[in-house]
């Protein structure tokens, strides 16, 4: 019974998140934007998350190079290592892993902050002041995530490539020019554009889920903790599922980037 009730509560909150996403779209089309709150959230999502996002991308780029380089050397395909890394970073690794980092760091903060405001009746105080919580709290966070996550993703692609170049040149003796020429030949504008599109979708999911779980928090401090945990888990699940459908729509049936 406990599992059933937990699943039912989760389903209700998921429906509330979907409804909140619709409200956000309507408010963006008709409402006003609180610039100061938006800028503050952009700083939180962007610059304050920059180091951990870039460090993650650098390590992933180096690990991927280790995994791929040895096998490609055995096949005599060292001139393709940089291109494969560039495609992997642009199409999957950079947008997904950067979104995962932000889901853990920013999504949890959104749920905790707004959840605390909910249980301490600060949300009710906003209504008393004739301030819509969606305009004041949710939309600045949505805008911040949708704008800053693509920027972080592009920077993650660059730093991931830097990590791969350094490792390939110093450990495996692959010239930097060969590595970068391969990446230039393999990587297309659409790959970078698709990474930005994925990042916008992931940013929307992270912010809406974090804010919705915060707004539906009950049960005091314990409820805030539960909302934070379930918001992060739900955001991660949404990222992975949406990534599958986005990848299928973007690349299913397309020609080979290697051949072209």
XYZ file of N, CA and C in Angstrom:
780
model
N 0.825 -1.209 0.000
C 0.000 0.000 0.000
C 0.857 1.256 0.000
N 1.982 1.198 0.757
C 2.859 2.360 0.818
C 3.451 2.667 -0.559
N 3.848 1.571 -1.284
C 4.405 1.768 -2.610
C 3.352 2.347 -3.560
N 2.113 1.833 -3.442
C 1.048 2.328 -4.306
C 0.774 3.800 -4.045
N 0.710 4.172 -2.777
C 0.447 5.565 -2.439
C 1.598 6.456 -2.881
N 2.835 5.984 -2.762
C 3.988 6.762 -3.214
C 3.949 6.944 -4.715
N 3.598 5.889 -5.439
C 3.493 5.988 -6.885
C 2.362 6.923 -7.288
N 1.251 6.851 -6.562
C 0.132 7.746 -6.858
C 0.502 9.197 -6.615
N 1.218 9.460 -5.515
C 1.654 10.827 -5.224
C 2.613 11.327 -6.285
N 3.531 10.441 -6.697
C 4.491 10.825 -7.734
C 3.761 11.141 -9.042
N 2.756 10.346 -9.377
C 1.987 10.578 -10.603
C 1.256 11.916 -10.547
N 0.685 12.231 -9.382
C -0.010 13.504 -9.230
C 0.953 14.682 -9.395
N 2.147 14.533 -8.833
C 3.121 15.621 -8.929
C 3.644 15.747 -10.358
N 3.737 14.628 -11.054
C 4.164 14.679 -12.451
C 3.128 15.402 -13.305
N 1.844 15.124 -13.057
C 0.784 15.841 -13.764
C 0.818 17.326 -13.425
N 1.106 17.635 -12.159
C 1.218 19.042 -11.758
C 2.380 19.717 -12.487
N 3.470 18.978 -12.697
C 4.611 19.542 -13.422
C 4.253 19.817 -14.875
N 3.504 18.909 -15.492
C 3.066 19.118 -16.872
C 2.156 20.343 -16.962
N 1.251 20.459 -16.004
C 0.362 21.618 -15.958
C 1.161 22.899 -15.745
N 2.176 22.843 -14.890
C 3.018 24.014 -14.638
C 3.772 24.420 -15.900
N 4.232 23.439 -16.679
C 4.928 23.756 -17.930
C 4.008 24.530 -18.869
N 2.739 24.120 -18.939
C 1.783 24.858 -19.755
C 1.574 26.273 -19.251
N 1.487 26.425 -17.943
C 1.327 27.762 -17.367
C 2.532 28.646 -17.664
N 3.726 28.045 -17.594
C 4.950 28.808 -17.883
C 4.923 29.340 -19.305
N 4.524 28.504 -20.243
C 4.458 28.941 -21.642
C 3.466 30.089 -21.808
N 2.301 29.962 -21.193
C 1.299 31.023 -21.285
C 1.794 32.316 -20.645
N 2.431 32.199 -19.493
C 2.928 33.385 -18.804
C 4.058 34.053 -19.586
N 4.885 33.243 -20.249
C 5.960 33.819 -21.050
C 5.403 34.604 -22.235
N 4.269 34.152 -22.757
C 3.658 34.821 -23.896
C 2.886 36.070 -23.492
N 2.357 36.070 -22.273
C 1.476 37.172 -21.877
C 1.942 37.944 -20.645
N 2.797 37.340 -19.834
C 3.163 37.958 -18.565
C 4.444 38.759 -18.641
N 4.851 39.270 -17.500
C 6.069 40.054 -17.417
C 7.196 39.200 -16.831
N 8.421 39.630 -17.093
C 9.595 38.909 -16.616
C 10.290 39.746 -15.549
N 10.534 39.137 -14.400
C 11.272 39.807 -13.330
C 12.757 39.740 -13.652
N 13.304 40.829 -14.140
C 14.674 40.816 -14.665
C 15.704 40.521 -13.580
N 15.540 41.125 -12.410
C 16.537 40.922 -11.372
C 16.582 39.468 -10.936
N 15.421 38.866 -10.723
C 15.382 37.448 -10.351
C 15.972 36.577 -11.455
N 15.668 36.937 -12.710
C 16.187 36.154 -13.829
C 17.706 36.213 -13.888
N 18.268 37.394 -13.708
C 19.726 37.534 -13.742
C 20.370 36.763 -12.590
N 19.765 36.846 -11.412
C 20.306 36.107 -10.268
C 20.311 34.602 -10.530
N 19.232 34.104 -11.118
C 19.167 32.666 -11.415
C 20.132 32.289 -12.534
N 20.343 33.174 -13.496
C 21.313 32.898 -14.554
C 22.719 32.777 -13.993
N 23.027 33.598 -13.010
C 24.335 33.494 -12.357
C 24.463 32.167 -11.626
N 23.383 31.762 -10.960
C 23.405 30.487 -10.234
C 23.567 29.295 -11.177
N 22.815 29.324 -12.265
C 22.849 28.197 -13.200
C 24.121 28.196 -14.026
N 24.586 29.386 -14.439
C 25.715 29.467 -15.342
C 27.070 29.532 -14.670
N 27.537 30.722 -14.299
C 28.885 30.857 -13.735
C 29.154 29.993 -12.504
N 28.173 29.860 -11.623
C 28.411 29.085 -10.418
C 28.452 27.575 -10.686
N 27.955 27.155 -11.830
C 28.011 25.742 -12.206
C 29.112 25.458 -13.215
N 29.846 26.495 -13.617
C 30.791 26.358 -14.722
C 31.927 25.398 -14.405
N 32.530 25.532 -13.243
C 33.724 24.741 -12.939
C 33.415 23.257 -12.919
N 32.355 22.876 -12.227
C 32.043 21.457 -12.124
C 31.626 20.878 -13.473
N 30.918 21.679 -14.293
C 30.508 21.200 -15.616
C 31.715 21.001 -16.530
N 32.634 21.950 -16.524
C 33.805 21.845 -17.389
C 34.764 20.767 -16.902
N 34.894 20.629 -15.600
C 35.754 19.572 -15.067
C 35.213 18.200 -15.448
N 33.897 18.048 -15.343
C 33.269 16.785 -15.751
C 33.515 16.500 -17.221
N 33.337 17.512 -18.074
C 33.537 17.323 -19.510
C 34.988 16.980 -19.838
N 35.927 17.625 -19.167
C 37.339 17.339 -19.419
C 37.686 15.894 -19.080
N 37.231 15.442 -17.924
C 37.509 14.066 -17.520
C 36.845 13.075 -18.464
N 35.603 13.350 -18.856
C 34.897 12.457 -19.777
C 35.611 12.395 -21.122
N 36.077 13.544 -21.616
C 36.820 13.560 -22.874
C 38.086 12.734 -22.800
N 38.789 12.803 -21.683
C 40.017 12.024 -21.504
C 39.717 10.537 -21.370
N 38.675 10.201 -20.614
C 38.313 8.793 -20.447
C 37.874 8.193 -21.782
N 37.073 8.931 -22.534
C 36.620 8.427 -23.835
C 37.810 8.212 -24.767
N 38.781 9.130 -24.724
C 39.972 8.978 -25.556
C 40.752 7.727 -25.176
N 40.868 7.461 -23.884
C 41.550 6.242 -23.440
C 40.845 5.004 -23.973
N 39.529 4.994 -23.891
C 38.763 3.819 -24.297
C 38.844 3.572 -25.804
N 38.907 4.651 -26.586
C 38.818 4.524 -28.034
C 40.196 4.397 -28.698
N 41.166 5.140 -28.199
C 42.445 5.260 -28.904
C 43.136 3.922 -29.103
N 43.204 3.101 -28.072
C 43.916 1.822 -28.188
C 43.335 0.956 -29.299
N 42.013 0.874 -29.350
C 41.375 0.044 -30.370
C 41.568 0.630 -31.759
N 41.481 1.948 -31.875
C 41.655 2.573 -33.186
C 43.087 2.439 -33.686
N 44.057 2.475 -32.773
C 45.446 2.271 -33.170
C 45.637 0.860 -33.724
N 45.016 -0.122 -33.082
C 45.116 -1.512 -33.561
C 44.523 -1.662 -34.957
N 43.500 -0.872 -35.269
C 42.872 -0.940 -36.584
C 43.503 0.031 -37.583
N 44.504 0.770 -37.138
C 45.148 1.728 -38.022
C 44.288 2.911 -38.378
N 43.424 3.336 -37.460
C 42.489 4.431 -37.734
C 42.691 5.588 -36.764
N 43.956 5.930 -36.540
C 44.238 7.016 -35.592
C 43.705 8.359 -36.086
N 43.550 8.504 -37.404
C 43.069 9.780 -37.935
C 41.567 9.981 -37.730
N 40.904 9.016 -37.099
C 39.466 9.147 -36.852
C 39.142 9.362 -35.370
N 40.159 9.323 -34.516
C 39.911 9.387 -33.062
C 39.296 10.724 -32.667
N 39.864 11.816 -33.142
C 39.342 13.132 -32.792
C 37.919 13.341 -33.274
N 37.606 12.840 -34.467
C 36.260 12.987 -35.004
C 35.231 12.215 -34.214
N 35.601 10.993 -33.812
C 34.674 10.183 -33.017
C 34.411 10.842 -31.670
N 35.449 11.371 -31.046
C 35.261 12.061 -29.771
C 34.386 13.294 -29.944
N 34.613 14.059 -31.010
C 33.828 15.266 -31.245
C 32.352 14.930 -31.434
N 32.071 13.886 -32.229
C 30.682 13.486 -32.430
C 30.041 13.007 -31.138
N 30.778 12.208 -30.367
C 30.228 11.682 -29.115
C 29.924 12.810 -28.136
N 30.827 13.783 -28.050
C 30.607 14.906 -27.137
C 29.427 15.758 -27.588
N 29.369 16.078 -28.871
C 28.328 16.983 -29.349
C 26.957 16.335 -29.327
N 26.886 15.068 -29.703
C 25.575 14.433 -29.844
C 25.024 13.897 -28.530
N 25.881 13.422 -27.643
C 25.370 12.765 -26.439
C 26.055 13.211 -25.157
N 27.370 13.042 -25.075
C 28.051 13.167 -23.788
C 27.921 14.556 -23.178
N 28.216 15.592 -23.947
C 28.196 16.945 -23.382
C 26.798 17.390 -22.960
N 25.784 17.308 -23.830
C 24.459 17.761 -23.387
C 23.877 16.932 -22.255
N 24.036 15.609 -22.313
C 23.426 14.759 -21.289
C 24.146 14.906 -19.957
N 25.472 14.838 -19.958
C 26.205 14.898 -18.696
C 26.140 16.281 -18.066
N 26.137 17.327 -18.870
C 25.980 18.673 -18.317
C 24.601 18.829 -17.692
N 23.590 18.266 -18.350
C 22.238 18.313 -17.790
C 22.158 17.514 -16.490
N 22.843 16.386 -16.433
C 22.849 15.586 -15.206
C 23.489 16.370 -14.059
N 24.594 17.053 -14.365
C 25.257 17.878 -13.338
C 24.317 18.964 -12.836
N 23.625 19.624 -13.758
C 22.718 20.696 -13.352
C 21.480 20.165 -12.639
N 21.030 18.973 -13.015
C 19.888 18.389 -12.310
C 20.240 18.153 -10.850
N 21.461 17.673 -10.608
C 21.875 17.436 -9.228
C 22.167 18.706 -8.459
N 22.738 19.694 -9.141
C 23.128 20.909 -8.438
C 22.018 21.955 -8.396
N 21.420 22.238 -9.553
C 20.445 23.325 -9.661
C 19.028 22.837 -9.415
N 18.660 21.690 -10.016
C 17.306 21.174 -9.830
C 16.981 20.908 -8.380
N 17.949 20.347 -7.665
C 17.729 20.092 -6.236
C 17.595 21.398 -5.453
N 18.382 22.406 -5.850
C 18.299 23.702 -5.165
C 16.942 24.356 -5.399
N 16.424 24.261 -6.642
C 15.104 24.820 -6.919
C 14.037 24.167 -6.048
N 14.064 22.834 -5.997
C 13.056 22.119 -5.206
C 13.178 22.463 -3.725
N 14.407 22.544 -3.215
C 14.609 22.833 -1.795
C 14.194 24.261 -1.442
N 14.590 25.219 -2.281
C 14.270 26.622 -1.998
C 12.769 26.877 -2.039
N 12.137 26.460 -3.120
C 10.704 26.718 -3.256
C 9.913 25.848 -2.288
N 10.383 24.622 -2.031
C 9.720 23.773 -1.047
C 9.752 24.381 0.347
N 10.878 24.969 0.699
C 10.982 25.649 1.993
C 10.047 26.843 2.057
N 9.938 27.569 0.957
C 9.008 28.692 0.908
C 7.569 28.213 1.035
N 7.273 27.056 0.459
C 5.921 26.528 0.543
C 5.557 26.139 1.976
N 6.404 25.383 2.647
C 6.063 24.901 3.990
C 6.140 26.019 5.023
N 6.898 27.070 4.723
C 6.970 28.208 5.650
C 5.972 29.302 5.294
N 5.057 29.000 4.352
C 3.956 29.880 3.963
C 4.414 31.173 3.291
N 5.625 31.198 2.762
C 6.077 32.368 2.013
C 5.374 32.467 0.658
N 4.984 31.327 0.099
C 4.226 31.347 -1.156
C 2.875 32.023 -0.938
N 2.232 31.707 0.187
C 0.962 32.357 0.503
C 1.139 33.861 0.671
N 2.286 34.246 1.230
C 2.556 35.677 1.397
C 2.672 36.376 0.043
N 3.218 35.681 -0.950
C 3.294 36.267 -2.289
C 1.903 36.528 -2.846
N 1.007 35.574 -2.628
C -0.375 35.768 -3.080
C -1.009 36.967 -2.378
N -0.723 37.118 -1.072
C -1.259 38.248 -0.324
C -0.749 39.579 -0.876
N 0.475 39.562 -1.408
C 1.069 40.763 -1.998
C 0.704 40.917 -3.472
N -0.230 40.070 -3.935
C -0.696 40.091 -5.322
C 0.451 39.849 -6.309
N 1.345 38.934 -5.917
C 2.460 38.540 -6.781
C 2.287 37.082 -7.163
N 2.284 36.804 -8.441
C 2.112 35.434 -8.921
C 3.427 34.676 -8.747
N 3.425 33.564 -7.984
C 4.666 32.794 -7.788
C 5.262 32.271 -9.090
N 4.422 32.025 -10.078
C 4.949 31.540 -11.353
C 5.793 32.621 -12.023
N 5.286 33.863 -12.018
C 6.050 34.969 -12.597
C 7.305 35.280 -11.786
N 7.169 35.212 -10.467
C 8.248 35.667 -9.585
C 9.303 34.592 -9.340
N 8.885 33.329 -9.237
C 9.804 32.261 -8.856
C 10.137 31.297 -9.993
N 9.120 30.890 -10.734
C 9.310 29.799 -11.702
C 9.923 30.289 -12.999
N 9.337 31.317 -13.605
C 9.796 31.760 -14.924
C 11.260 32.206 -14.926
N 11.761 32.955 -13.923
C 13.194 33.279 -13.931
C 14.084 32.042 -13.927
N 13.679 31.002 -13.218
C 14.473 29.767 -13.180
C 14.407 29.017 -14.504
N 13.245 29.024 -15.128
C 13.106 28.359 -16.433
C 13.955 29.077 -17.483
N 13.869 30.393 -17.520
C 14.652 31.157 -18.487
C 16.148 30.945 -18.256
N 16.559 30.966 -16.987
C 17.979 30.789 -16.673
C 18.489 29.437 -17.152
N 17.738 28.384 -16.900
C 18.174 27.044 -17.312
C 18.185 26.907 -18.832
N 17.164 27.416 -19.490
C 17.072 27.273 -20.949
C 18.131 28.102 -21.672
N 18.599 29.197 -21.071
C 19.618 30.021 -21.699
C 21.029 29.571 -21.359
N 21.258 29.189 -20.116
C 22.615 28.905 -19.669
C 23.065 27.480 -19.956
N 22.131 26.528 -19.959
C 22.540 25.144 -20.206
C 23.138 24.957 -21.603
N 22.577 25.542 -22.681
C 23.261 25.428 -23.985
C 24.661 26.028 -23.981
N 24.847 27.137 -23.274
C 26.176 27.751 -23.196
C 27.154 26.812 -22.491
N 26.721 26.252 -21.371
C 27.572 25.309 -20.649
C 27.881 24.077 -21.500
N 26.905 23.640 -22.296
C 27.112 22.458 -23.133
C 28.161 22.717 -24.208
N 28.094 23.869 -24.864
C 29.086 24.203 -25.892
C 30.479 24.299 -25.268
N 30.566 24.924 -24.106
C 31.857 25.000 -23.414
C 32.338 23.623 -23.002
N 31.405 22.738 -22.630
C 31.770 21.374 -22.258
C 32.332 20.614 -23.458
N 31.770 20.847 -24.635
C 32.303 20.211 -25.851
C 33.743 20.655 -26.083
N 33.992 21.949 -25.933
C 35.343 22.482 -26.154
C 36.330 21.898 -25.147
N 35.968 21.919 -23.866
C 36.901 21.423 -22.853
C 37.068 19.906 -22.949
N 36.025 19.198 -23.339
C 36.162 17.757 -23.551
C 37.140 17.457 -24.668
N 37.079 18.257 -25.747
C 38.036 18.090 -26.845
C 39.453 18.430 -26.398
N 39.583 19.457 -25.570
C 40.909 19.820 -25.059
C 41.493 18.671 -24.240
N 40.682 18.076 -23.382
C 41.153 16.931 -22.604
C 41.581 15.775 -23.488
N 40.791 15.519 -24.543
C 41.150 14.444 -25.463
C 42.423 14.737 -26.221
N 42.610 15.982 -26.675
C 43.823 16.366 -27.410
C 45.061 16.194 -26.532
N 44.986 16.693 -25.306
C 46.139 16.612 -24.397
C 46.525 15.162 -24.145
N 45.548 14.315 -23.878
C 45.831 12.908 -23.598
C 46.366 12.186 -24.834
N 45.736 12.418 -25.975
C 46.165 11.729 -27.194
C 47.582 12.120 -27.603
N 47.910 13.389 -27.408
C 49.231 13.850 -27.825
C 50.335 13.405 -26.867
N 50.075 13.488 -25.578
C 51.123 13.216 -24.604
C 51.254 11.747 -24.228
N 50.191 10.987 -24.339
C 50.232 9.572 -23.951
C 50.389 8.659 -25.163
N 49.639 8.959 -26.235
C 49.638 8.060 -27.391
C 50.421 8.608 -28.582
N 50.957 9.814 -28.455
C 51.805 10.355 -29.511
C 51.057 10.748 -30.775
N 49.774 11.023 -30.681
C 48.991 11.438 -31.849
C 49.127 12.953 -31.989
N 49.589 13.429 -33.132
C 49.771 14.889 -33.300
C 48.465 15.655 -33.105
N 48.606 16.825 -32.547
C 47.426 17.661 -32.307
C 46.720 18.008 -33.606
N 47.473 18.254 -34.659
C 46.873 18.617 -35.941
C 46.018 17.487 -36.503
N 46.489 16.244 -36.368
C 45.723 15.092 -36.845
C 44.421 14.964 -36.066
N 44.498 15.127 -34.764
C 43.321 15.012 -33.893
C 42.276 16.069 -34.235
N 42.719 17.306 -34.368
C 41.782 18.407 -34.614
C 41.244 18.389 -36.044
N 42.069 18.000 -37.001
C 41.578 17.887 -38.386
C 40.495 16.828 -38.487
N 40.660 15.735 -37.757
C 39.647 14.686 -37.734
C 38.336 15.215 -37.163
N 38.445 15.959 -36.060
C 37.241 16.533 -35.447
C 36.567 17.514 -36.394
N 37.357 18.298 -37.095
C 36.799 19.284 -38.033
C 36.083 18.607 -39.195
N 36.629 17.493 -39.659
C 36.019 16.783 -40.792
C 34.739 16.049 -40.393
N 34.700 15.525 -39.185
C 33.553 14.736 -38.741
C 32.402 15.609 -38.253
N 32.736 16.682 -37.542
C 31.727 17.475 -36.850
C 31.079 18.464 -37.802
N 29.739 18.487 -37.785
C 29.000 19.424 -38.614
C 28.262 20.451 -37.782
N 27.767 21.488 -38.440
C 27.008 22.535 -37.750
C 25.767 21.949 -37.078
N 25.136 20.985 -37.738
C 23.936 20.394 -37.184
C 24.214 19.686 -35.855
N 25.397 19.106 -35.703
C 25.737 18.428 -34.451
C 25.763 19.418 -33.289
N 26.349 20.594 -33.520
C 26.373 21.615 -32.473
C 24.973 22.170 -32.233
N 24.224 22.360 -33.309
C 22.861 22.879 -33.180
C 21.975 21.897 -32.428
N 22.144 20.605 -32.704
C 21.347 19.595 -32.006
C 21.704 19.547 -30.524
N 22.988 19.755 -30.208
C 23.392 19.799 -28.796
C 22.709 20.956 -28.077
N 22.597 22.109 -28.753
C 21.923 23.260 -28.152
C 20.434 22.989 -27.969
N 19.806 22.341 -28.965
C 18.377 22.027 -28.854
C 18.129 21.090 -27.673
N 18.942 20.045 -27.577
C 18.799 19.124 -26.448
C 18.961 19.858 -25.119
N 19.924 20.761 -25.059
C 20.189 21.468 -23.806
C 19.016 22.348 -23.398
N 18.364 22.983 -24.378
C 17.189 23.802 -24.065
C 16.072 22.932 -23.490
N 15.846 21.776 -24.120
C 14.808 20.864 -23.624
C 15.164 20.358 -22.226
N 16.416 19.968 -22.024
C 16.832 19.487 -20.708
C 16.712 20.584 -19.660
N 17.061 21.815 -20.026
C 16.939 22.926 -19.088
C 15.498 23.171 -18.693
N 14.593 23.065 -19.667
C 13.173 23.224 -19.366
C 12.699 22.130 -18.410
N 13.107 20.891 -18.650
C 12.695 19.775 -17.792
C 13.226 19.942 -16.375
N 14.498 20.280 -16.254
C 15.118 20.423 -14.926
C 14.425 21.514 -14.123
N 14.217 22.679 -14.752
C 13.647 23.812 -14.017
C 12.185 23.578 -13.667
N 11.393 23.063 -14.616
C 9.968 22.856 -14.352
C 9.770 21.778 -13.287
N 10.502 20.684 -13.380
C 10.359 19.614 -12.393
C 10.814 20.087 -11.017
N 11.946 20.767 -10.940
C 12.424 21.264 -9.647
C 11.442 22.236 -9.017
N 10.936 23.183 -9.820
C 9.990 24.165 -9.283
C 8.657 23.519 -8.912
N 8.166 22.601 -9.751
C 6.882 21.960 -9.474
C 6.933 21.128 -8.204
N 8.015 20.377 -8.047
C 8.144 19.577 -6.824
C 8.252 20.476 -5.599
N 8.878 21.644 -5.760
C 8.939 22.577 -4.646
C 7.584 23.157 -4.302
N 6.815 23.512 -5.336
C 5.504 24.112 -5.104
C 4.509 23.130 -4.503
N 4.707 21.845 -4.717
C 3.781 20.832 -4.193
C 4.311 20.167 -2.925
N 5.291 20.784 -2.287
C 5.874 20.223 -1.065
C 4.924 20.372 0.115
N 4.817 19.318 0.897
C 4.060 19.345 2.159
C 4.840 18.566 3.208
N 4.505 18.799 4.476
C 5.092 17.969 5.526
C 6.327 18.513 6.188
N 6.550 19.807 6.113
C 7.652 20.416 6.834
C 9.019 20.057 6.270
N 10.021 20.018 7.168
C 11.403 19.770 6.753
C 11.562 18.407 6.086
N 10.865 17.402 6.589
C 10.932 16.074 5.994
C 10.392 16.092 4.576
N 9.314 16.815 4.369
C 8.738 16.930 3.031
C 9.673 17.634 2.068
N 10.410 18.640 2.554
C 11.377 19.330 1.704
C 12.465 18.374 1.242
N 12.959 17.551 2.168
C 13.979 16.580 1.811
C 13.482 15.569 0.789
N 12.260 15.082 0.989
C 11.687 14.126 0.045
C 11.450 14.760 -1.317
N 10.984 15.994 -1.330
C 10.758 16.685 -2.598
C 12.063 16.878 -3.359
N 13.114 17.243 -2.648
C 14.412 17.450 -3.289
C 14.915 16.169 -3.926
N 14.833 15.073 -3.190
C 15.318 13.786 -3.701
C 14.524 13.332 -4.916
N 13.198 13.337 -4.800
C 12.367 12.859 -5.897
C 12.431 13.787 -7.104
N 12.649 15.083 -6.877
C 12.778 16.015 -7.999
C 14.013 15.690 -8.828
N 15.128 15.405 -8.158
C 16.359 15.072 -8.884
C 16.198 13.763 -9.644
N 15.623 12.753 -8.993
C 15.427 11.451 -9.649
C 14.501 11.604 -10.857
N 13.414 12.343 -10.686
C 12.476 12.540 -11.790
C 13.118 13.321 -12.926
N 13.906 14.335 -12.599
C 14.583 15.119 -13.635
C 15.563 14.257 -14.427
N 16.324 13.415 -13.739
C 17.260 12.520 -14.422
C 16.518 11.566 -15.350
N 15.425 11.005 -14.848
C 14.618 10.093 -15.670
C 14.077 10.818 -16.896
N 13.600 12.041 -16.707
C 13.071 12.824 -17.829
C 14.160 13.150 -18.845
N 15.373 13.441 -18.359
C 16.488 13.735 -19.264
C 16.804 12.529 -20.139
N 16.907 11.352 -19.529
C 17.285 10.161 -20.288
C 16.198 9.762 -21.289
N 14.939 9.851 -20.870
C 13.850 9.477 -21.775
C 13.739 10.473 -22.929
N 13.779 11.757 -22.618
C 13.681 12.765 -23.681
C 14.893 12.700 -24.604
N 16.060 12.350 -24.064
C 17.251 12.230 -24.901
C 17.078 11.139 -25.952
N 16.433 10.041 -25.568
C 16.182 8.971 -26.533
C 15.324 9.477 -27.690
N 14.231 10.137 -27.372
C 13.323 10.593 -28.418
C 13.950 11.706 -29.261
N 14.691 12.605 -28.627
C 15.356 13.663 -29.382
C 16.405 13.085 -30.322
N 17.183 12.110 -29.837
C 18.200 11.479 -30.682
C 17.556 10.751 -31.847
N 16.447 10.089 -31.579
C 15.758 9.366 -32.650
C 15.237 10.332 -33.707
N 14.675 11.456 -33.262
C 14.154 12.434 -34.209
C 15.261 13.113 -35.004
N 16.399 13.368 -34.357
C 17.459 14.129 -34.997
C 18.339 13.294 -35.918
N 18.578 12.041 -35.569
C 19.585 11.259 -36.278
C 19.058 9.985 -36.922
N 17.846 9.553 -36.614
C 17.319 8.332 -37.188
C 17.151 8.507 -38.691
N 17.795 7.638 -39.461
C 17.664 7.669 -40.903
C 18.620 8.607 -41.609
N 19.465 9.328 -40.857
C 20.420 10.249 -41.481
C 21.630 9.478 -41.987
N 22.322 10.064 -42.940
C 23.505 9.435 -43.480
C 24.654 9.466 -42.497
N 25.729 8.776 -42.821
C 26.882 8.681 -41.932
C 27.679 9.970 -41.966
N 27.985 10.486 -40.780
C 28.837 11.670 -40.699
C 30.269 11.339 -41.080
N 30.677 10.080 -40.877
C 32.044 9.669 -41.192
C 32.262 9.638 -42.690
N 31.272 9.076 -43.411
C 31.409 8.960 -44.871
C 31.360 10.326 -45.542
N 30.431 11.171 -45.011
C 30.318 12.507 -45.612
C 31.529 13.384 -45.323
